[in-house]
Amino acid sequence: MKSLRCFCVCSLLLLKVSTGFGDLRRPENVSMDSLNTRYVLRWDWPHETAINQTVTFTAQYILEYQSRKANYEQYWTSVCVNVREHYCDFSGAELHYNGLFLLRVQANTSQQSSSWVQIRFCPDEQAALGPPSSVKLSPVKGDLEIIITDPLSSTNQSMKTLLNDNMGYLIQYWRRSEEPQKAKVLETKNNLVMLTELDRQTWYCVRVQSRDVFNNKSSVFSDTQCTHTEGQMPYWETFLYVLIGLLLFFLLLYFCFYKMFTLLKNTFYPAIQLPDHIQELLFSESEKPQLLSPEYPVSVCVPLVLVRTELDAVAVNEESNAGEQDSSTHSQHSSGDSGIYSTEEDSSHRSTTHTDLQMSSQKHREKLHDGTLLELCA
């Protein structure tokens, strides 16, 4: 009986000792939280540990084809070592988007380590695709213009380059008064899309979803954006524009005609006028020169302008000549000459004086001091 009791006590002690110094329990619910190229390995640790023991975790990865080698343990690469958090960020590990990897994590204490928990990870198949990084909506006349920016990787690289141009977009648009379930759908691979055939002066809402056509993956929708389309130009505004255009056209036409008229007027009717006496000669019928006909005698009148002093001198000369003639006549009569000689001499003298007077009037055509104008006719 005593030996049986001793065996039972020893068995219980050995069971307690084996439980206290056995393997540490493994992390649970290990999964990869990935979006585009942001990879975060997460796990749970709901277990209790011994007193004064801190549990840490270590996470590693390896390419799947390397795990088939005999000494594959040397190819494992540690990303997180003895971290207390229940996650490990693999974004900086440069896991190729089209590669196939094995990831594992274990729990550690100062005395024990748990066994590894391993998962398989293929980014292009398992990583979630993010929505467009930005969507800009703007009205253009009666249409809506949508500018879509590609989702970006952890290194700010377009996901379209990683997906080998297999990425497209699904656009939903609807009137703001309606429900999104009644939205119209448009699929495209372009980053610039124009929505046409929309109602004027109406509010529309738009949201965009990224899609991986090859792997049949879709992102969540982007934030909803709403704007209103532009309306048709009012009739009064159209009439105003037409009126302004016509006004400008007639002003330009008037300016051209005015310039042409001014040019013609300055050419044929210059501003500088000819002197009056030249215009009278050019345009007066009475002042036009005429040829004298030898068959019909014409009386030619020549204007004679004499200064009063010269006229007085001529008169004095005539009087003196007349006095001399009288004295000579008297002397001739007294000396007994014939009267016929005296008469002939007097007439010849008078004709000579008259001829000299005409010649002097033609040579000296001047104005009188008092403005008197004499006209002599020959």
PDB file of N, CA and C in Angstrom, residues 8-72:
ATOM      1  N   CYS A   8       2.295   6.893  -6.917  1.00  0.00           N
ATOM      2  CA  CYS A   8       1.340   7.912  -7.364  1.00  0.00           C
ATOM      3  C   CYS A   8       1.887   9.308  -7.133  1.00  0.00           C
ATOM      4  N   VAL A   9       2.531   9.525  -5.970  1.00  0.00           N
ATOM      5  CA  VAL A   9       3.094  10.852  -5.684  1.00  0.00           C
ATOM      6  C   VAL A   9       4.198  11.184  -6.654  1.00  0.00           C
ATOM      7  N   CYS A  10       5.043  10.219  -6.935  1.00  0.00           N
ATOM      8  CA  CYS A  10       6.154  10.448  -7.883  1.00  0.00           C
ATOM      9  C   CYS A  10       5.634  10.736  -9.282  1.00  0.00           C
ATOM     10  N   SER A  11       4.592  10.059  -9.682  1.00  0.00           N
ATOM     11  CA  SER A  11       4.015  10.293 -11.011  1.00  0.00           C
ATOM     12  C   SER A  11       3.454  11.710 -11.122  1.00  0.00           C
ATOM     13  N   LEU A  12       2.779  12.179 -10.072  1.00  0.00           N
ATOM     14  CA  LEU A  12       2.233  13.537 -10.087  1.00  0.00           C
ATOM     15  C   LEU A  12       3.330  14.593 -10.136  1.00  0.00           C
ATOM     16  N   LEU A  13       4.417  14.349  -9.379  1.00  0.00           N
ATOM     17  CA  LEU A  13       5.533  15.304  -9.397  1.00  0.00           C
ATOM     18  C   LEU A  13       6.189  15.376 -10.772  1.00  0.00           C
ATOM     19  N   LEU A  14       6.375  14.226 -11.393  1.00  0.00           N
ATOM     20  CA  LEU A  14       6.975  14.208 -12.733  1.00  0.00           C
ATOM     21  C   LEU A  14       6.078  14.903 -13.754  1.00  0.00           C
ATOM     22  N   LEU A  15       4.767  14.747 -13.618  1.00  0.00           N
ATOM     23  CA  LEU A  15       3.829  15.389 -14.537  1.00  0.00           C
ATOM     24  C   LEU A  15       3.881  16.905 -14.396  1.00  0.00           C
ATOM     25  N   LYS A  16       3.990  17.399 -13.166  1.00  0.00           N
ATOM     26  CA  LYS A  16       4.088  18.839 -12.931  1.00  0.00           C
ATOM     27  C   LYS A  16       5.391  19.404 -13.465  1.00  0.00           C
ATOM     28  N   VAL A  17       6.463  18.637 -13.243  1.00  0.00           N
ATOM     29  CA  VAL A  17       7.760  19.105 -13.722  1.00  0.00           C
ATOM     30  C   VAL A  17       7.776  19.163 -15.241  1.00  0.00           C
ATOM     31  N   SER A  18       7.227  18.125 -15.918  1.00  0.00           N
ATOM     32  CA  SER A  18       7.200  18.100 -17.382  1.00  0.00           C
ATOM     33  C   SER A  18       6.320  19.208 -17.933  1.00  0.00           C
ATOM     34  N   THR A  19       5.242  19.542 -17.209  1.00  0.00           N
ATOM     35  CA  THR A  19       4.379  20.634 -17.649  1.00  0.00           C
ATOM     36  C   THR A  19       5.069  21.975 -17.500  1.00  0.00           C
ATOM     37  N   GLY A  20       5.823  22.213 -16.434  1.00  0.00           N
ATOM     38  CA  GLY A  20       6.508  23.487 -16.196  1.00  0.00           C
ATOM     39  C   GLY A  20       7.655  23.706 -17.143  1.00  0.00           C
ATOM     40  N   PHE A  21       8.333  22.676 -17.566  1.00  0.00           N
ATOM     41  CA  PHE A  21       9.510  22.825 -18.424  1.00  0.00           C
ATOM     42  C   PHE A  21       9.280  22.287 -19.837  1.00  0.00           C
ATOM     43  N   GLY A  22       8.010  22.199 -20.278  1.00  0.00           N
ATOM     44  CA  GLY A  22       7.712  21.696 -21.618  1.00  0.00           C
ATOM     45  C   GLY A  22       7.821  22.798 -22.641  1.00  0.00           C
ATOM     46  N   ASP A  23       7.457  22.548 -23.963  1.00  0.00           N
ATOM     47  CA  ASP A  23       7.507  23.523 -25.043  1.00  0.00           C
ATOM     48  C   ASP A  23       6.495  24.637 -24.803  1.00  0.00           C
ATOM     49  N   LEU A  24       6.879  25.900 -25.278  1.00  0.00           N
ATOM     50  CA  LEU A  24       5.992  27.062 -25.161  1.00  0.00           C
ATOM     51  C   LEU A  24       4.909  26.963 -26.244  1.00  0.00           C
ATOM     52  N   ARG A  25       3.725  27.386 -25.945  1.00  0.00           N
ATOM     53  CA  ARG A  25       2.628  27.266 -26.884  1.00  0.00           C
ATOM     54  C   ARG A  25       2.803  28.247 -28.042  1.00  0.00           C
ATOM     55  N   ARG A  26       2.299  27.897 -29.192  1.00  0.00           N
ATOM     56  CA  ARG A  26       2.526  28.652 -30.429  1.00  0.00           C
ATOM     57  C   ARG A  26       1.527  29.807 -30.557  1.00  0.00           C
ATOM     58  N   PRO A  27       1.891  30.829 -31.379  1.00  0.00           N
ATOM     59  CA  PRO A  27       0.913  31.897 -31.685  1.00  0.00           C
ATOM     60  C   PRO A  27      -0.260  31.322 -32.472  1.00  0.00           C
ATOM     61  N   GLU A  28      -1.373  31.979 -32.389  1.00  0.00           N
ATOM     62  CA  GLU A  28      -2.587  31.511 -33.058  1.00  0.00           C
ATOM     63  C   GLU A  28      -3.095  32.570 -34.047  1.00  0.00           C
ATOM     64  N   ASN A  29      -3.955  32.080 -34.971  1.00  0.00           N
ATOM     65  CA  ASN A  29      -4.606  32.960 -35.954  1.00  0.00           C
ATOM     66  C   ASN A  29      -3.591  33.820 -36.723  1.00  0.00           C
ATOM     67  N   VAL A  30      -2.579  33.180 -37.223  1.00  0.00           N
ATOM     68  CA  VAL A  30      -1.555  33.891 -38.004  1.00  0.00           C
ATOM     69  C   VAL A  30      -2.129  34.181 -39.394  1.00  0.00           C
ATOM     70  N   SER A  31      -2.006  35.443 -39.836  1.00  0.00           N
ATOM     71  CA  SER A  31      -2.536  35.844 -41.147  1.00  0.00           C
ATOM     72  C   SER A  31      -1.734  37.042 -41.658  1.00  0.00           C
ATOM     73  N   MET A  32      -1.858  37.276 -42.957  1.00  0.00           N
ATOM     74  CA  MET A  32      -1.174  38.399 -43.586  1.00  0.00           C
ATOM     75  C   MET A  32      -2.203  39.471 -43.932  1.00  0.00           C
ATOM     76  N   ASP A  33      -1.993  40.658 -43.411  1.00  0.00           N
ATOM     77  CA  ASP A  33      -2.827  41.819 -43.725  1.00  0.00           C
ATOM     78  C   ASP A  33      -2.074  42.639 -44.776  1.00  0.00           C
ATOM     79  N   SER A  34      -2.573  42.614 -46.001  1.00  0.00           N
ATOM     80  CA  SER A  34      -1.834  43.230 -47.112  1.00  0.00           C
ATOM     81  C   SER A  34      -2.750  44.118 -47.929  1.00  0.00           C
ATOM     82  N   LEU A  35      -2.208  45.234 -48.399  1.00  0.00           N
ATOM     83  CA  LEU A  35      -2.893  46.170 -49.281  1.00  0.00           C
ATOM     84  C   LEU A  35      -1.872  46.735 -50.254  1.00  0.00           C
ATOM     85  N   ASN A  36      -2.088  46.461 -51.519  1.00  0.00           N
ATOM     86  CA  ASN A  36      -1.103  46.803 -52.551  1.00  0.00           C
ATOM     87  C   ASN A  36       0.213  46.115 -52.225  1.00  0.00           C
ATOM     88  N   THR A  37       1.227  46.867 -51.796  1.00  0.00           N
ATOM     89  CA  THR A  37       2.509  46.236 -51.413  1.00  0.00           C
ATOM     90  C   THR A  37       2.839  46.482 -49.943  1.00  0.00           C
ATOM     91  N   ARG A  38       1.830  46.770 -49.145  1.00  0.00           N
ATOM     92  CA  ARG A  38       2.034  46.916 -47.711  1.00  0.00           C
ATOM     93  C   ARG A  38       1.609  45.601 -47.060  1.00  0.00           C
ATOM     94  N   TYR A  39       2.606  44.892 -46.504  1.00  0.00           N
ATOM     95  CA  TYR A  39       2.383  43.544 -45.959  1.00  0.00           C
ATOM     96  C   TYR A  39       2.664  43.573 -44.463  1.00  0.00           C
ATOM     97  N   VAL A  40       1.672  43.183 -43.688  1.00  0.00           N
ATOM     98  CA  VAL A  40       1.810  43.129 -42.230  1.00  0.00           C
ATOM     99  C   VAL A  40       1.330  41.748 -41.768  1.00  0.00           C
ATOM    100  N   LEU A  41       2.247  40.973 -41.133  1.00  0.00           N
ATOM    101  CA  LEU A  41       1.922  39.654 -40.586  1.00  0.00           C
ATOM    102  C   LEU A  41       1.368  39.830 -39.175  1.00  0.00           C
ATOM    103  N   ARG A  42       0.187  39.273 -38.900  1.00  0.00           N
ATOM    104  CA  ARG A  42      -0.455  39.438 -37.602  1.00  0.00           C
ATOM    105  C   ARG A  42      -0.746  38.062 -36.996  1.00  0.00           C
ATOM    106  N   TRP A  43      -0.810  38.014 -35.655  1.00  0.00           N
ATOM    107  CA  TRP A  43      -1.130  36.785 -34.935  1.00  0.00           C
ATOM    108  C   TRP A  43      -1.737  37.115 -33.575  1.00  0.00           C
ATOM    109  N   ASP A  44      -2.259  36.122 -32.908  1.00  0.00           N
ATOM    110  CA  ASP A  44      -2.837  36.281 -31.571  1.00  0.00           C
ATOM    111  C   ASP A  44      -2.025  35.472 -30.569  1.00  0.00           C
ATOM    112  N   TRP A  45      -2.032  35.960 -29.314  1.00  0.00           N
ATOM    113  CA  TRP A  45      -1.366  35.240 -28.225  1.00  0.00           C
ATOM    114  C   TRP A  45      -2.283  35.311 -27.006  1.00  0.00           C
ATOM    115  N   PRO A  46      -3.235  34.377 -26.868  1.00  0.00           N
ATOM    116  CA  PRO A  46      -4.174  34.397 -25.749  1.00  0.00           C
ATOM    117  C   PRO A  46      -3.717  33.580 -24.552  1.00  0.00           C
ATOM    118  N   HIS A  47      -2.517  33.000 -24.622  1.00  0.00           N
ATOM    119  CA  HIS A  47      -2.085  32.063 -23.582  1.00  0.00           C
ATOM    120  C   HIS A  47      -1.465  32.801 -22.399  1.00  0.00           C
ATOM    121  N   GLU A  48      -1.525  32.124 -21.257  1.00  0.00           N
ATOM    122  CA  GLU A  48      -0.871  32.623 -20.045  1.00  0.00           C
ATOM    123  C   GLU A  48       0.541  32.069 -19.974  1.00  0.00           C
ATOM    124  N   THR A  49       1.400  32.845 -19.370  1.00  0.00           N
ATOM    125  CA  THR A  49       2.802  32.435 -19.230  1.00  0.00           C
ATOM    126  C   THR A  49       3.156  32.374 -17.762  1.00  0.00           C
ATOM    127  N   ALA A  50       4.314  31.822 -17.501  1.00  0.00           N
ATOM    128  CA  ALA A  50       4.774  31.731 -16.111  1.00  0.00           C
ATOM    129  C   ALA A  50       5.062  33.116 -15.565  1.00  0.00           C
ATOM    130  N   ILE A  51       5.056  33.226 -14.271  1.00  0.00           N
ATOM    131  CA  ILE A  51       5.316  34.494 -13.614  1.00  0.00           C
ATOM    132  C   ILE A  51       6.746  34.933 -13.912  1.00  0.00           C
ATOM    133  N   ASN A  52       6.908  36.289 -14.090  1.00  0.00           N
ATOM    134  CA  ASN A  52       8.212  36.905 -14.372  1.00  0.00           C
ATOM    135  C   ASN A  52       8.814  36.435 -15.699  1.00  0.00           C
ATOM    136  N   GLN A  53       7.970  36.051 -16.627  1.00  0.00           N
ATOM    137  CA  GLN A  53       8.442  35.664 -17.951  1.00  0.00           C
ATOM    138  C   GLN A  53       7.774  36.562 -19.011  1.00  0.00           C
ATOM    139  N   THR A  54       8.596  37.100 -19.888  1.00  0.00           N
ATOM    140  CA  THR A  54       8.116  37.970 -20.971  1.00  0.00           C
ATOM    141  C   THR A  54       8.184  37.209 -22.282  1.00  0.00           C
ATOM    142  N   VAL A  55       7.077  37.218 -23.016  1.00  0.00           N
ATOM    143  CA  VAL A  55       7.014  36.506 -24.294  1.00  0.00           C
ATOM    144  C   VAL A  55       7.308  37.490 -25.420  1.00  0.00           C
ATOM    145  N   THR A  56       8.229  37.136 -26.299  1.00  0.00           N
ATOM    146  CA  THR A  56       8.541  37.891 -27.514  1.00  0.00           C
ATOM    147  C   THR A  56       8.307  36.996 -28.732  1.00  0.00           C
ATOM    148  N   PHE A  57       8.388  37.634 -29.912  1.00  0.00           N
ATOM    149  CA  PHE A  57       8.072  36.890 -31.130  1.00  0.00           C
ATOM    150  C   PHE A  57       9.129  37.175 -32.197  1.00  0.00           C
ATOM    151  N   THR A  58       9.323  36.196 -33.049  1.00  0.00           N
ATOM    152  CA  THR A  58      10.265  36.273 -34.167  1.00  0.00           C
ATOM    153  C   THR A  58       9.552  35.829 -35.440  1.00  0.00           C
ATOM    154  N   ALA A  59       9.712  36.636 -36.514  1.00  0.00           N
ATOM    155  CA  ALA A  59       9.043  36.342 -37.792  1.00  0.00           C
ATOM    156  C   ALA A  59      10.096  36.285 -38.902  1.00  0.00           C
ATOM    157  N   GLN A  60       9.939  35.332 -39.823  1.00  0.00           N
ATOM    158  CA  GLN A  60      10.889  35.110 -40.909  1.00  0.00           C
ATOM    159  C   GLN A  60      10.130  34.799 -42.203  1.00  0.00           C
ATOM    160  N   TYR A  61      10.882  34.887 -43.351  1.00  0.00           N
ATOM    161  CA  TYR A  61      10.293  34.514 -44.640  1.00  0.00           C
ATOM    162  C   TYR A  61      11.348  33.824 -45.493  1.00  0.00           C
ATOM    163  N   ILE A  62      10.865  33.084 -46.512  1.00  0.00           N
ATOM    164  CA  ILE A  62      11.727  32.380 -47.445  1.00  0.00           C
ATOM    165  C   ILE A  62      10.953  32.180 -48.754  1.00  0.00           C
ATOM    166  N   LEU A  63      11.666  32.175 -49.872  1.00  0.00           N
ATOM    167  CA  LEU A  63      11.029  31.840 -51.135  1.00  0.00           C
ATOM    168  C   LEU A  63      10.625  30.368 -51.132  1.00  0.00           C
ATOM    169  N   GLU A  64       9.484  30.088 -51.690  1.00  0.00           N
ATOM    170  CA  GLU A  64       8.962  28.720 -51.618  1.00  0.00           C
ATOM    171  C   GLU A  64       9.875  27.706 -52.313  1.00  0.00           C
ATOM    172  N   TYR A  65      10.485  28.064 -53.418  1.00  0.00           N
ATOM    173  CA  TYR A  65      11.333  27.083 -54.113  1.00  0.00           C
ATOM    174  C   TYR A  65      12.600  26.792 -53.318  1.00  0.00           C
ATOM    175  N   GLN A  66      13.026  27.757 -52.444  1.00  0.00           N
ATOM    176  CA  GLN A  66      14.196  27.491 -51.617  1.00  0.00           C
ATOM    177  C   GLN A  66      13.867  26.533 -50.475  1.00  0.00           C
ATOM    178  N   SER A  67      12.607  26.485 -50.086  1.00  0.00           N
ATOM    179  CA  SER A  67      12.227  25.592 -48.982  1.00  0.00           C
ATOM    180  C   SER A  67      12.279  24.130 -49.399  1.00  0.00           C
ATOM    181  N   ARG A  68      12.402  23.859 -50.682  1.00  0.00           N
ATOM    182  CA  ARG A  68      12.472  22.480 -51.135  1.00  0.00           C
ATOM    183  C   ARG A  68      13.900  21.917 -51.079  1.00  0.00           C
ATOM    184  N   LYS A  69      14.849  22.753 -50.784  1.00  0.00           N
ATOM    185  CA  LYS A  69      16.233  22.286 -50.710  1.00  0.00           C
ATOM    186  C   LYS A  69      16.476  21.572 -49.379  1.00  0.00           C
ATOM    187  N   ALA A  70      17.539  20.763 -49.350  1.00  0.00           N
ATOM    188  CA  ALA A  70      17.837  19.966 -48.149  1.00  0.00           C
ATOM    189  C   ALA A  70      18.217  20.858 -46.980  1.00  0.00           C
ATOM    190  N   ASN A  71      19.059  21.827 -47.195  1.00  0.00           N
ATOM    191  CA  ASN A  71      19.512  22.708 -46.118  1.00  0.00           C
ATOM    192  C   ASN A  71      18.791  24.072 -46.216  1.00  0.00           C
ATOM    193  N   TYR A  72      17.487  24.031 -46.309  1.00  0.00           N
ATOM    194  CA  TYR A  72      16.712  25.244 -46.523  1.00  0.00           C
ATOM    195  C   TYR A  72      16.707  26.164 -45.308  1.00  0.00           C
TER     196      TYR A  72
END
